[in-house]
Amino acid sequence: VTAANDFSKDQKFRQLSAIHKDKKVKAIRNGQPEVISIYDLVVGDIITLETGDYIPADGIYLNGHSCSVNESSMTGEPLPIKKNEKNIYFIFGCMVVEGVANV
């Protein structure tokens, strides 16, 4: 009985965990703005990132305004990195701390 109960709890925990990890992002796909799951992103989608958003996939800066990213979890750099036409790479898992960007 205990093993069956533990198995059931584990399945429910995995389901809730998967739902919690499924974030939605603003994207432009085929020229149309949409809100889609990070698991449904494909090459060619343009993602709009705003302050507080985690970067759901590696990407290249297209345009934006005053965008800075905290890359300390990946690079160890303690200060936010400004993103612009000269510093174009966005790294998965980092967080936008200021501004807006299309990636």
mmCIF file of N, CA and C in Angstrom:
data_model
loop_
_atom_site.group_PDB
_atom_site.id
_atom_site.type_symbol
_atom_site.label_atom_id
_atom_site.label_comp_id
_atom_site.label_asym_id
_atom_site.label_seq_id
_atom_site.Cartn_x
_atom_site.Cartn_y
_atom_site.Cartn_z
ATOM 1 N N VAL A 1 0.830 -1.188 0.000
ATOM 2 C CA VAL A 1 0.000 0.000 0.000
ATOM 3 C C VAL A 1 0.881 1.261 0.000
ATOM 4 N N THR A 2 1.927 1.265 0.812
ATOM 5 C CA THR A 2 2.806 2.427 0.902
ATOM 6 C C THR A 2 3.515 2.680 -0.428
ATOM 7 N N ALA A 3 3.963 1.621 -1.075
ATOM 8 C CA ALA A 3 4.659 1.772 -2.359
ATOM 9 C C ALA A 3 3.725 2.365 -3.411
ATOM 10 N N ALA A 4 2.486 1.916 -3.452
ATOM 11 C CA ALA A 4 1.517 2.442 -4.416
ATOM 12 C C ALA A 4 1.222 3.907 -4.128
ATOM 13 N N ASN A 5 1.100 4.253 -2.850
ATOM 14 C CA ASN A 5 0.844 5.635 -2.449
ATOM 15 C C ASN A 5 2.021 6.531 -2.844
ATOM 16 N N ASP A 6 3.251 6.074 -2.585
ATOM 17 C CA ASP A 6 4.448 6.835 -2.960
ATOM 18 C C ASP A 6 4.524 7.028 -4.469
ATOM 19 N N PHE A 7 4.213 5.975 -5.216
ATOM 20 C CA PHE A 7 4.235 6.051 -6.677
ATOM 21 C C PHE A 7 3.229 7.086 -7.177
ATOM 22 N N SER A 8 2.038 7.087 -6.615
ATOM 23 C CA SER A 8 0.993 8.034 -6.996
ATOM 24 C C SER A 8 1.420 9.474 -6.692
ATOM 25 N N LYS A 9 2.007 9.686 -5.509
ATOM 26 C CA LYS A 9 2.477 11.024 -5.133
ATOM 27 C C LYS A 9 3.596 11.486 -6.064
ATOM 28 N N ASP A 10 4.493 10.572 -6.414
ATOM 29 C CA ASP A 10 5.589 10.907 -7.315
ATOM 30 C C ASP A 10 5.071 11.321 -8.689
ATOM 31 N N GLN A 11 4.078 10.606 -9.204
ATOM 32 C CA GLN A 11 3.494 10.967 -10.502
ATOM 33 C C GLN A 11 2.853 12.351 -10.448
ATOM 34 N N LYS A 12 2.104 12.634 -9.398
ATOM 35 C CA LYS A 12 1.462 13.938 -9.268
ATOM 36 C C LYS A 12 2.498 15.047 -9.144
ATOM 37 N N PHE A 13 3.569 14.791 -8.393
ATOM 38 C CA PHE A 13 4.638 15.771 -8.247
ATOM 39 C C PHE A 13 5.289 16.057 -9.598
ATOM 40 N N ARG A 14 5.543 15.033 -10.382
ATOM 41 C CA ARG A 14 6.155 15.226 -11.708
ATOM 42 C C ARG A 14 5.241 16.041 -12.630
ATOM 43 N N GLN A 15 3.942 15.782 -12.558
ATOM 44 C CA GLN A 15 2.994 16.541 -13.379
ATOM 45 C C GLN A 15 2.983 18.012 -12.977
ATOM 46 N N LEU A 16 2.925 18.280 -11.680
ATOM 47 C CA LEU A 16 2.926 19.662 -11.206
ATOM 48 C C LEU A 16 4.238 20.354 -11.536
ATOM 49 N N SER A 17 5.339 19.639 -11.425
ATOM 50 C CA SER A 17 6.647 20.190 -11.738
ATOM 51 C C SER A 17 6.733 20.573 -13.216
ATOM 52 N N ALA A 18 6.196 19.727 -14.087
ATOM 53 C CA ALA A 18 6.210 20.014 -15.527
ATOM 54 C C ALA A 18 5.368 21.247 -15.838
ATOM 55 N N ILE A 19 4.230 21.388 -15.177
ATOM 56 C CA ILE A 19 3.378 22.560 -15.387
ATOM 57 C C ILE A 19 4.083 23.816 -14.903
ATOM 58 N N HIS A 20 4.763 23.725 -13.762
ATOM 59 C CA HIS A 20 5.473 24.876 -13.196
ATOM 60 C C HIS A 20 6.611 25.331 -14.110
ATOM 61 N N LYS A 21 7.300 24.409 -14.742
ATOM 62 C CA LYS A 21 8.424 24.736 -15.617
ATOM 63 C C LYS A 21 7.975 25.268 -16.972
ATOM 64 N N ASP A 22 6.715 25.047 -17.332
ATOM 65 C CA ASP A 22 6.204 25.465 -18.634
ATOM 66 C C ASP A 22 5.859 26.953 -18.608
ATOM 67 N N LYS A 23 6.808 27.780 -18.997
ATOM 68 C CA LYS A 23 6.620 29.228 -19.025
ATOM 69 C C LYS A 23 6.097 29.654 -20.394
ATOM 70 N N LYS A 24 5.397 30.752 -20.407
ATOM 71 C CA LYS A 24 4.891 31.328 -21.652
ATOM 72 C C LYS A 24 5.728 32.549 -22.012
ATOM 73 N N VAL A 25 5.964 32.752 -23.299
ATOM 74 C CA VAL A 25 6.723 33.901 -23.774
ATOM 75 C C VAL A 25 5.967 34.575 -24.907
ATOM 76 N N LYS A 26 6.237 35.873 -25.051
ATOM 77 C CA LYS A 26 5.680 36.627 -26.178
ATOM 78 C C LYS A 26 6.589 36.388 -27.367
ATOM 79 N N ALA A 27 6.008 35.952 -28.462
ATOM 80 C CA ALA A 27 6.815 35.657 -29.643
ATOM 81 C C ALA A 27 6.102 36.141 -30.893
ATOM 82 N N ILE A 28 6.895 36.334 -31.933
ATOM 83 C CA ILE A 28 6.342 36.646 -33.248
ATOM 84 C C ILE A 28 6.691 35.454 -34.130
ATOM 85 N N ARG A 29 5.660 34.782 -34.609
ATOM 86 C CA ARG A 29 5.827 33.608 -35.461
ATOM 87 C C ARG A 29 5.031 33.828 -36.736
ATOM 88 N N ASN A 30 5.688 33.689 -37.859
ATOM 89 C CA ASN A 30 5.052 33.925 -39.161
ATOM 90 C C ASN A 30 4.429 35.311 -39.239
ATOM 91 N N GLY A 31 5.077 36.284 -38.611
ATOM 92 C CA GLY A 31 4.613 37.669 -38.660
ATOM 93 C C GLY A 31 3.471 37.991 -37.712
ATOM 94 N N GLN A 32 3.011 37.015 -36.954
ATOM 95 C CA GLN A 32 1.884 37.216 -36.048
ATOM 96 C C GLN A 32 2.334 37.123 -34.592
ATOM 97 N N PRO A 33 1.971 38.105 -33.743
ATOM 98 C CA PRO A 33 2.317 38.005 -32.321
ATOM 99 C C PRO A 33 1.502 36.902 -31.641
ATOM 100 N N GLU A 34 2.177 36.110 -30.816
ATOM 101 C CA GLU A 34 1.531 35.014 -30.098
ATOM 102 C C GLU A 34 2.147 34.893 -28.712
ATOM 103 N N VAL A 35 1.438 34.240 -27.805
ATOM 104 C CA VAL A 35 1.997 33.846 -26.515
ATOM 105 C C VAL A 35 2.100 32.325 -26.577
ATOM 106 N N ILE A 36 3.352 31.813 -26.496
ATOM 107 C CA ILE A 36 3.562 30.379 -26.667
ATOM 108 C C ILE A 36 4.416 29.817 -25.528
ATOM 109 N N SER A 37 4.374 28.513 -25.385
ATOM 110 C CA SER A 37 5.178 27.818 -24.386
ATOM 111 C C SER A 37 6.644 27.831 -24.803
ATOM 112 N N ILE A 38 7.544 27.861 -23.820
ATOM 113 C CA ILE A 38 8.969 27.825 -24.143
ATOM 114 C C ILE A 38 9.328 26.502 -24.812
ATOM 115 N N TYR A 39 8.533 25.466 -24.591
ATOM 116 C CA TYR A 39 8.801 24.166 -25.213
ATOM 117 C C TYR A 39 8.384 24.133 -26.681
ATOM 118 N N ASP A 40 7.603 25.120 -27.117
ATOM 119 C CA ASP A 40 7.147 25.172 -28.511
ATOM 120 C C ASP A 40 7.967 26.121 -29.372
ATOM 121 N N LEU A 41 9.005 26.736 -28.807
ATOM 122 C CA LEU A 41 9.847 27.648 -29.582
ATOM 123 C C LEU A 41 10.583 26.891 -30.675
ATOM 124 N N VAL A 42 10.693 27.518 -31.843
ATOM 125 C CA VAL A 42 11.442 26.936 -32.959
ATOM 126 C C VAL A 42 12.368 27.993 -33.539
ATOM 127 N N VAL A 43 13.341 27.541 -34.302
ATOM 128 C CA VAL A 43 14.256 28.467 -34.968
ATOM 129 C C VAL A 43 13.438 29.399 -35.849
ATOM 130 N N GLY A 44 13.724 30.680 -35.765
ATOM 131 C CA GLY A 44 12.996 31.675 -36.553
ATOM 132 C C GLY A 44 11.967 32.448 -35.754
ATOM 133 N N ASP A 45 11.580 31.961 -34.566
ATOM 134 C CA ASP A 45 10.669 32.721 -33.712
ATOM 135 C C ASP A 45 11.411 33.939 -33.171
ATOM 136 N N ILE A 46 10.727 35.058 -33.103
ATOM 137 C CA ILE A 46 11.281 36.271 -32.508
ATOM 138 C C ILE A 46 10.620 36.431 -31.140
ATOM 139 N N ILE A 47 11.445 36.442 -30.101
ATOM 140 C CA ILE A 47 10.948 36.505 -28.732
ATOM 141 C C ILE A 47 11.110 37.925 -28.211
ATOM 142 N N THR A 48 10.080 38.443 -27.548
ATOM 143 C CA THR A 48 10.164 39.740 -26.889
ATOM 144 C C THR A 48 10.476 39.502 -25.422
ATOM 145 N N LEU A 49 11.642 39.971 -24.992
ATOM 146 C CA LEU A 49 12.070 39.821 -23.600
ATOM 147 C C LEU A 49 11.961 41.158 -22.885
ATOM 148 N N GLU A 50 11.435 41.130 -21.666
ATOM 149 C CA GLU A 50 11.273 42.331 -20.860
ATOM 150 C C GLU A 50 11.942 42.121 -19.506
ATOM 151 N N THR A 51 12.052 43.190 -18.733
ATOM 152 C CA THR A 51 12.656 43.127 -17.409
ATOM 153 C C THR A 51 12.027 42.003 -16.586
ATOM 154 N N GLY A 52 12.882 41.146 -16.002
ATOM 155 C CA GLY A 52 12.410 40.046 -15.174
ATOM 156 C C GLY A 52 12.233 38.736 -15.902
ATOM 157 N N ASP A 53 12.303 38.735 -17.224
ATOM 158 C CA ASP A 53 12.148 37.501 -17.994
ATOM 159 C C ASP A 53 13.441 36.694 -17.984
ATOM 160 N N TYR A 54 13.291 35.374 -17.901
ATOM 161 C CA TYR A 54 14.427 34.479 -18.105
ATOM 162 C C TYR A 54 14.527 34.182 -19.595
ATOM 163 N N ILE A 55 15.729 34.050 -20.084
ATOM 164 C CA ILE A 55 15.950 33.804 -21.511
ATOM 165 C C ILE A 55 15.684 32.323 -21.781
ATOM 166 N N PRO A 56 14.653 31.998 -22.595
ATOM 167 C CA PRO A 56 14.245 30.602 -22.782
ATOM 168 C C PRO A 56 15.099 29.816 -23.770
ATOM 169 N N ALA A 57 15.935 30.501 -24.542
ATOM 170 C CA ALA A 57 16.791 29.831 -25.528
ATOM 171 C C ALA A 57 17.899 30.793 -25.939
ATOM 172 N N ASP A 58 19.013 30.242 -26.384
ATOM 173 C CA ASP A 58 20.074 31.103 -26.900
ATOM 174 C C ASP A 58 19.529 31.899 -28.074
ATOM 175 N N GLY A 59 19.989 33.133 -28.214
ATOM 176 C CA GLY A 59 19.487 33.955 -29.303
ATOM 177 C C GLY A 59 20.407 35.110 -29.627
ATOM 178 N N ILE A 60 20.017 35.843 -30.650
ATOM 179 C CA ILE A 60 20.780 36.995 -31.138
ATOM 180 C C ILE A 60 19.903 38.235 -31.059
ATOM 181 N N TYR A 61 20.487 39.310 -30.543
ATOM 182 C CA TYR A 61 19.807 40.605 -30.406
ATOM 183 C C TYR A 61 19.377 41.111 -31.780
ATOM 184 N N LEU A 62 18.117 41.479 -31.916
ATOM 185 C CA LEU A 62 17.615 42.087 -33.153
ATOM 186 C C LEU A 62 17.410 43.582 -32.968
ATOM 187 N N ASN A 63 16.679 43.941 -31.909
ATOM 188 C CA ASN A 63 16.480 45.343 -31.558
ATOM 189 C C ASN A 63 15.963 45.415 -30.132
ATOM 190 N N GLY A 64 15.963 46.608 -29.591
ATOM 191 C CA GLY A 64 15.489 46.771 -28.229
ATOM 192 C C GLY A 64 15.848 48.134 -27.682
ATOM 193 N N HIS A 65 15.638 48.257 -26.362
ATOM 194 C CA HIS A 65 15.875 49.536 -25.719
ATOM 195 C C HIS A 65 16.438 49.310 -24.316
ATOM 196 N N SER A 66 17.637 49.797 -24.053
ATOM 197 C CA SER A 66 18.273 49.758 -22.731
ATOM 198 C C SER A 66 18.257 48.368 -22.103
ATOM 199 N N CYS A 67 18.602 47.363 -22.856
ATOM 200 C CA CYS A 67 18.537 45.988 -22.368
ATOM 201 C C CYS A 67 19.842 45.581 -21.679
ATOM 202 N N SER A 68 19.712 45.071 -20.455
ATOM 203 C CA SER A 68 20.844 44.527 -19.704
ATOM 204 C C SER A 68 20.462 43.145 -19.196
ATOM 205 N N VAL A 69 21.445 42.238 -19.205
ATOM 206 C CA VAL A 69 21.196 40.853 -18.811
ATOM 207 C C VAL A 69 22.169 40.447 -17.713
ATOM 208 N N ASN A 70 21.667 39.751 -16.702
ATOM 209 C CA ASN A 70 22.501 39.182 -15.647
ATOM 210 C C ASN A 70 22.984 37.819 -16.130
ATOM 211 N N GLU A 71 24.250 37.729 -16.508
ATOM 212 C CA GLU A 71 24.821 36.481 -17.009
ATOM 213 C C GLU A 71 25.702 35.794 -15.961
ATOM 214 N N SER A 72 25.589 36.192 -14.703
ATOM 215 C CA SER A 72 26.482 35.663 -13.670
ATOM 216 C C SER A 72 26.351 34.155 -13.501
ATOM 217 N N SER A 73 25.169 33.597 -13.740
ATOM 218 C CA SER A 73 24.997 32.153 -13.588
ATOM 219 C C SER A 73 25.770 31.368 -14.643
ATOM 220 N N MET A 74 26.078 31.994 -15.771
ATOM 221 C CA MET A 74 26.786 31.309 -16.853
ATOM 222 C C MET A 74 28.252 31.720 -16.961
ATOM 223 N N THR A 75 28.521 32.996 -16.776
ATOM 224 C CA THR A 75 29.875 33.492 -17.027
ATOM 225 C C THR A 75 30.624 33.885 -15.763
ATOM 226 N N GLY A 76 29.892 34.085 -14.673
ATOM 227 C CA GLY A 76 30.520 34.532 -13.438
ATOM 228 C C GLY A 76 30.701 36.039 -13.373
ATOM 229 N N GLU A 77 30.352 36.735 -14.445
ATOM 230 C CA GLU A 77 30.457 38.195 -14.489
ATOM 231 C C GLU A 77 29.452 38.789 -13.502
ATOM 232 N N PRO A 78 29.908 39.562 -12.488
ATOM 233 C CA PRO A 78 29.002 40.043 -11.447
ATOM 234 C C PRO A 78 28.088 41.196 -11.878
ATOM 235 N N LEU A 79 28.452 41.927 -12.911
ATOM 236 C CA LEU A 79 27.663 43.080 -13.338
ATOM 237 C C LEU A 79 26.788 42.727 -14.537
ATOM 238 N N PRO A 80 25.607 43.360 -14.635
ATOM 239 C CA PRO A 80 24.762 43.130 -15.803
ATOM 240 C C PRO A 80 25.481 43.536 -17.095
ATOM 241 N N ILE A 81 25.210 42.817 -18.165
ATOM 242 C CA ILE A 81 25.824 43.053 -19.465
ATOM 243 C C ILE A 81 24.812 43.759 -20.361
ATOM 244 N N LYS A 82 25.199 44.924 -20.899
ATOM 245 C CA LYS A 82 24.323 45.656 -21.823
ATOM 246 C C LYS A 82 24.282 44.912 -23.156
ATOM 247 N N LYS A 83 23.085 44.791 -23.718
ATOM 248 C CA LYS A 83 22.907 44.145 -25.016
ATOM 249 C C LYS A 83 22.540 45.207 -26.049
ATOM 250 N N ASN A 84 23.239 45.159 -27.170
ATOM 251 C CA ASN A 84 23.012 46.112 -28.252
ATOM 252 C C ASN A 84 23.575 45.524 -29.537
ATOM 253 N N GLU A 85 23.735 46.364 -30.552
ATOM 254 C CA GLU A 85 24.222 45.896 -31.848
ATOM 255 C C GLU A 85 25.648 45.352 -31.785
ATOM 256 N N LYS A 86 26.414 45.739 -30.772
ATOM 257 C CA LYS A 86 27.796 45.272 -30.643
ATOM 258 C C LYS A 86 27.912 44.035 -29.755
ATOM 259 N N ASN A 87 27.018 43.876 -28.814
ATOM 260 C CA ASN A 87 27.022 42.733 -27.889
ATOM 261 C C ASN A 87 25.692 42.005 -28.082
ATOM 262 N N ILE A 88 25.644 41.072 -29.026
ATOM 263 C CA ILE A 88 24.372 40.561 -29.541
ATOM 264 C C ILE A 88 23.899 39.224 -28.981
ATOM 265 N N TYR A 89 24.727 38.502 -28.244
ATOM 266 C CA TYR A 89 24.361 37.138 -27.858
ATOM 267 C C TYR A 89 23.624 37.069 -26.528
ATOM 268 N N PHE A 90 22.492 36.353 -26.533
ATOM 269 C CA PHE A 90 21.705 36.087 -25.338
ATOM 270 C C PHE A 90 21.904 34.617 -24.984
ATOM 271 N N ILE A 91 22.130 34.332 -23.696
ATOM 272 C CA ILE A 91 22.433 32.982 -23.243
ATOM 273 C C ILE A 91 21.245 32.419 -22.465
ATOM 274 N N PHE A 92 20.857 31.203 -22.825
ATOM 275 C CA PHE A 92 19.763 30.504 -22.164
ATOM 276 C C PHE A 92 19.942 30.492 -20.643
ATOM 277 N N GLY A 93 18.862 30.749 -19.907
ATOM 278 C CA GLY A 93 18.869 30.652 -18.454
ATOM 279 C C GLY A 93 19.218 31.928 -17.726
ATOM 280 N N CYS A 94 19.710 32.927 -18.439
ATOM 281 C CA CYS A 94 20.050 34.202 -17.801
ATOM 282 C C CYS A 94 18.791 35.065 -17.712
ATOM 283 N N MET A 95 18.870 36.146 -16.925
ATOM 284 C CA MET A 95 17.688 36.980 -16.701
ATOM 285 C C MET A 95 17.906 38.401 -17.191
ATOM 286 N N VAL A 96 16.862 38.945 -17.809
ATOM 287 C CA VAL A 96 16.876 40.350 -18.239
ATOM 288 C C VAL A 96 16.616 41.194 -16.995
ATOM 289 N N VAL A 97 17.551 42.096 -16.684
ATOM 290 C CA VAL A 97 17.396 42.923 -15.481
ATOM 291 C C VAL A 97 16.933 44.337 -15.800
ATOM 292 N N GLU A 98 16.978 44.701 -17.074
ATOM 293 C CA GLU A 98 16.550 46.048 -17.448
ATOM 294 C C GLU A 98 16.238 46.074 -18.940
ATOM 295 N N GLY A 99 15.210 46.819 -19.303
ATOM 296 C CA GLY A 99 14.924 47.081 -20.703
ATOM 297 C C GLY A 99 14.106 46.022 -21.408
ATOM 298 N N VAL A 100 14.079 46.176 -22.741
ATOM 299 C CA VAL A 100 13.296 45.308 -23.627
ATOM 300 C C VAL A 100 14.159 44.957 -24.828
ATOM 301 N N ALA A 101 13.986 43.736 -25.324
ATOM 302 C CA ALA A 101 14.717 43.329 -26.529
ATOM 303 C C ALA A 101 13.931 42.306 -27.312
ATOM 304 N N ASN A 102 14.078 42.347 -28.621
ATOM 305 C CA ASN A 102 13.583 41.292 -29.493
ATOM 306 C C ASN A 102 14.770 40.425 -29.858
ATOM 307 N N VAL A 103 14.626 39.129 -29.663
ATOM 308 C CA VAL A 103 15.715 38.183 -29.865
ATOM 309 C C VAL A 103 15.282 37.131 -30.867
#
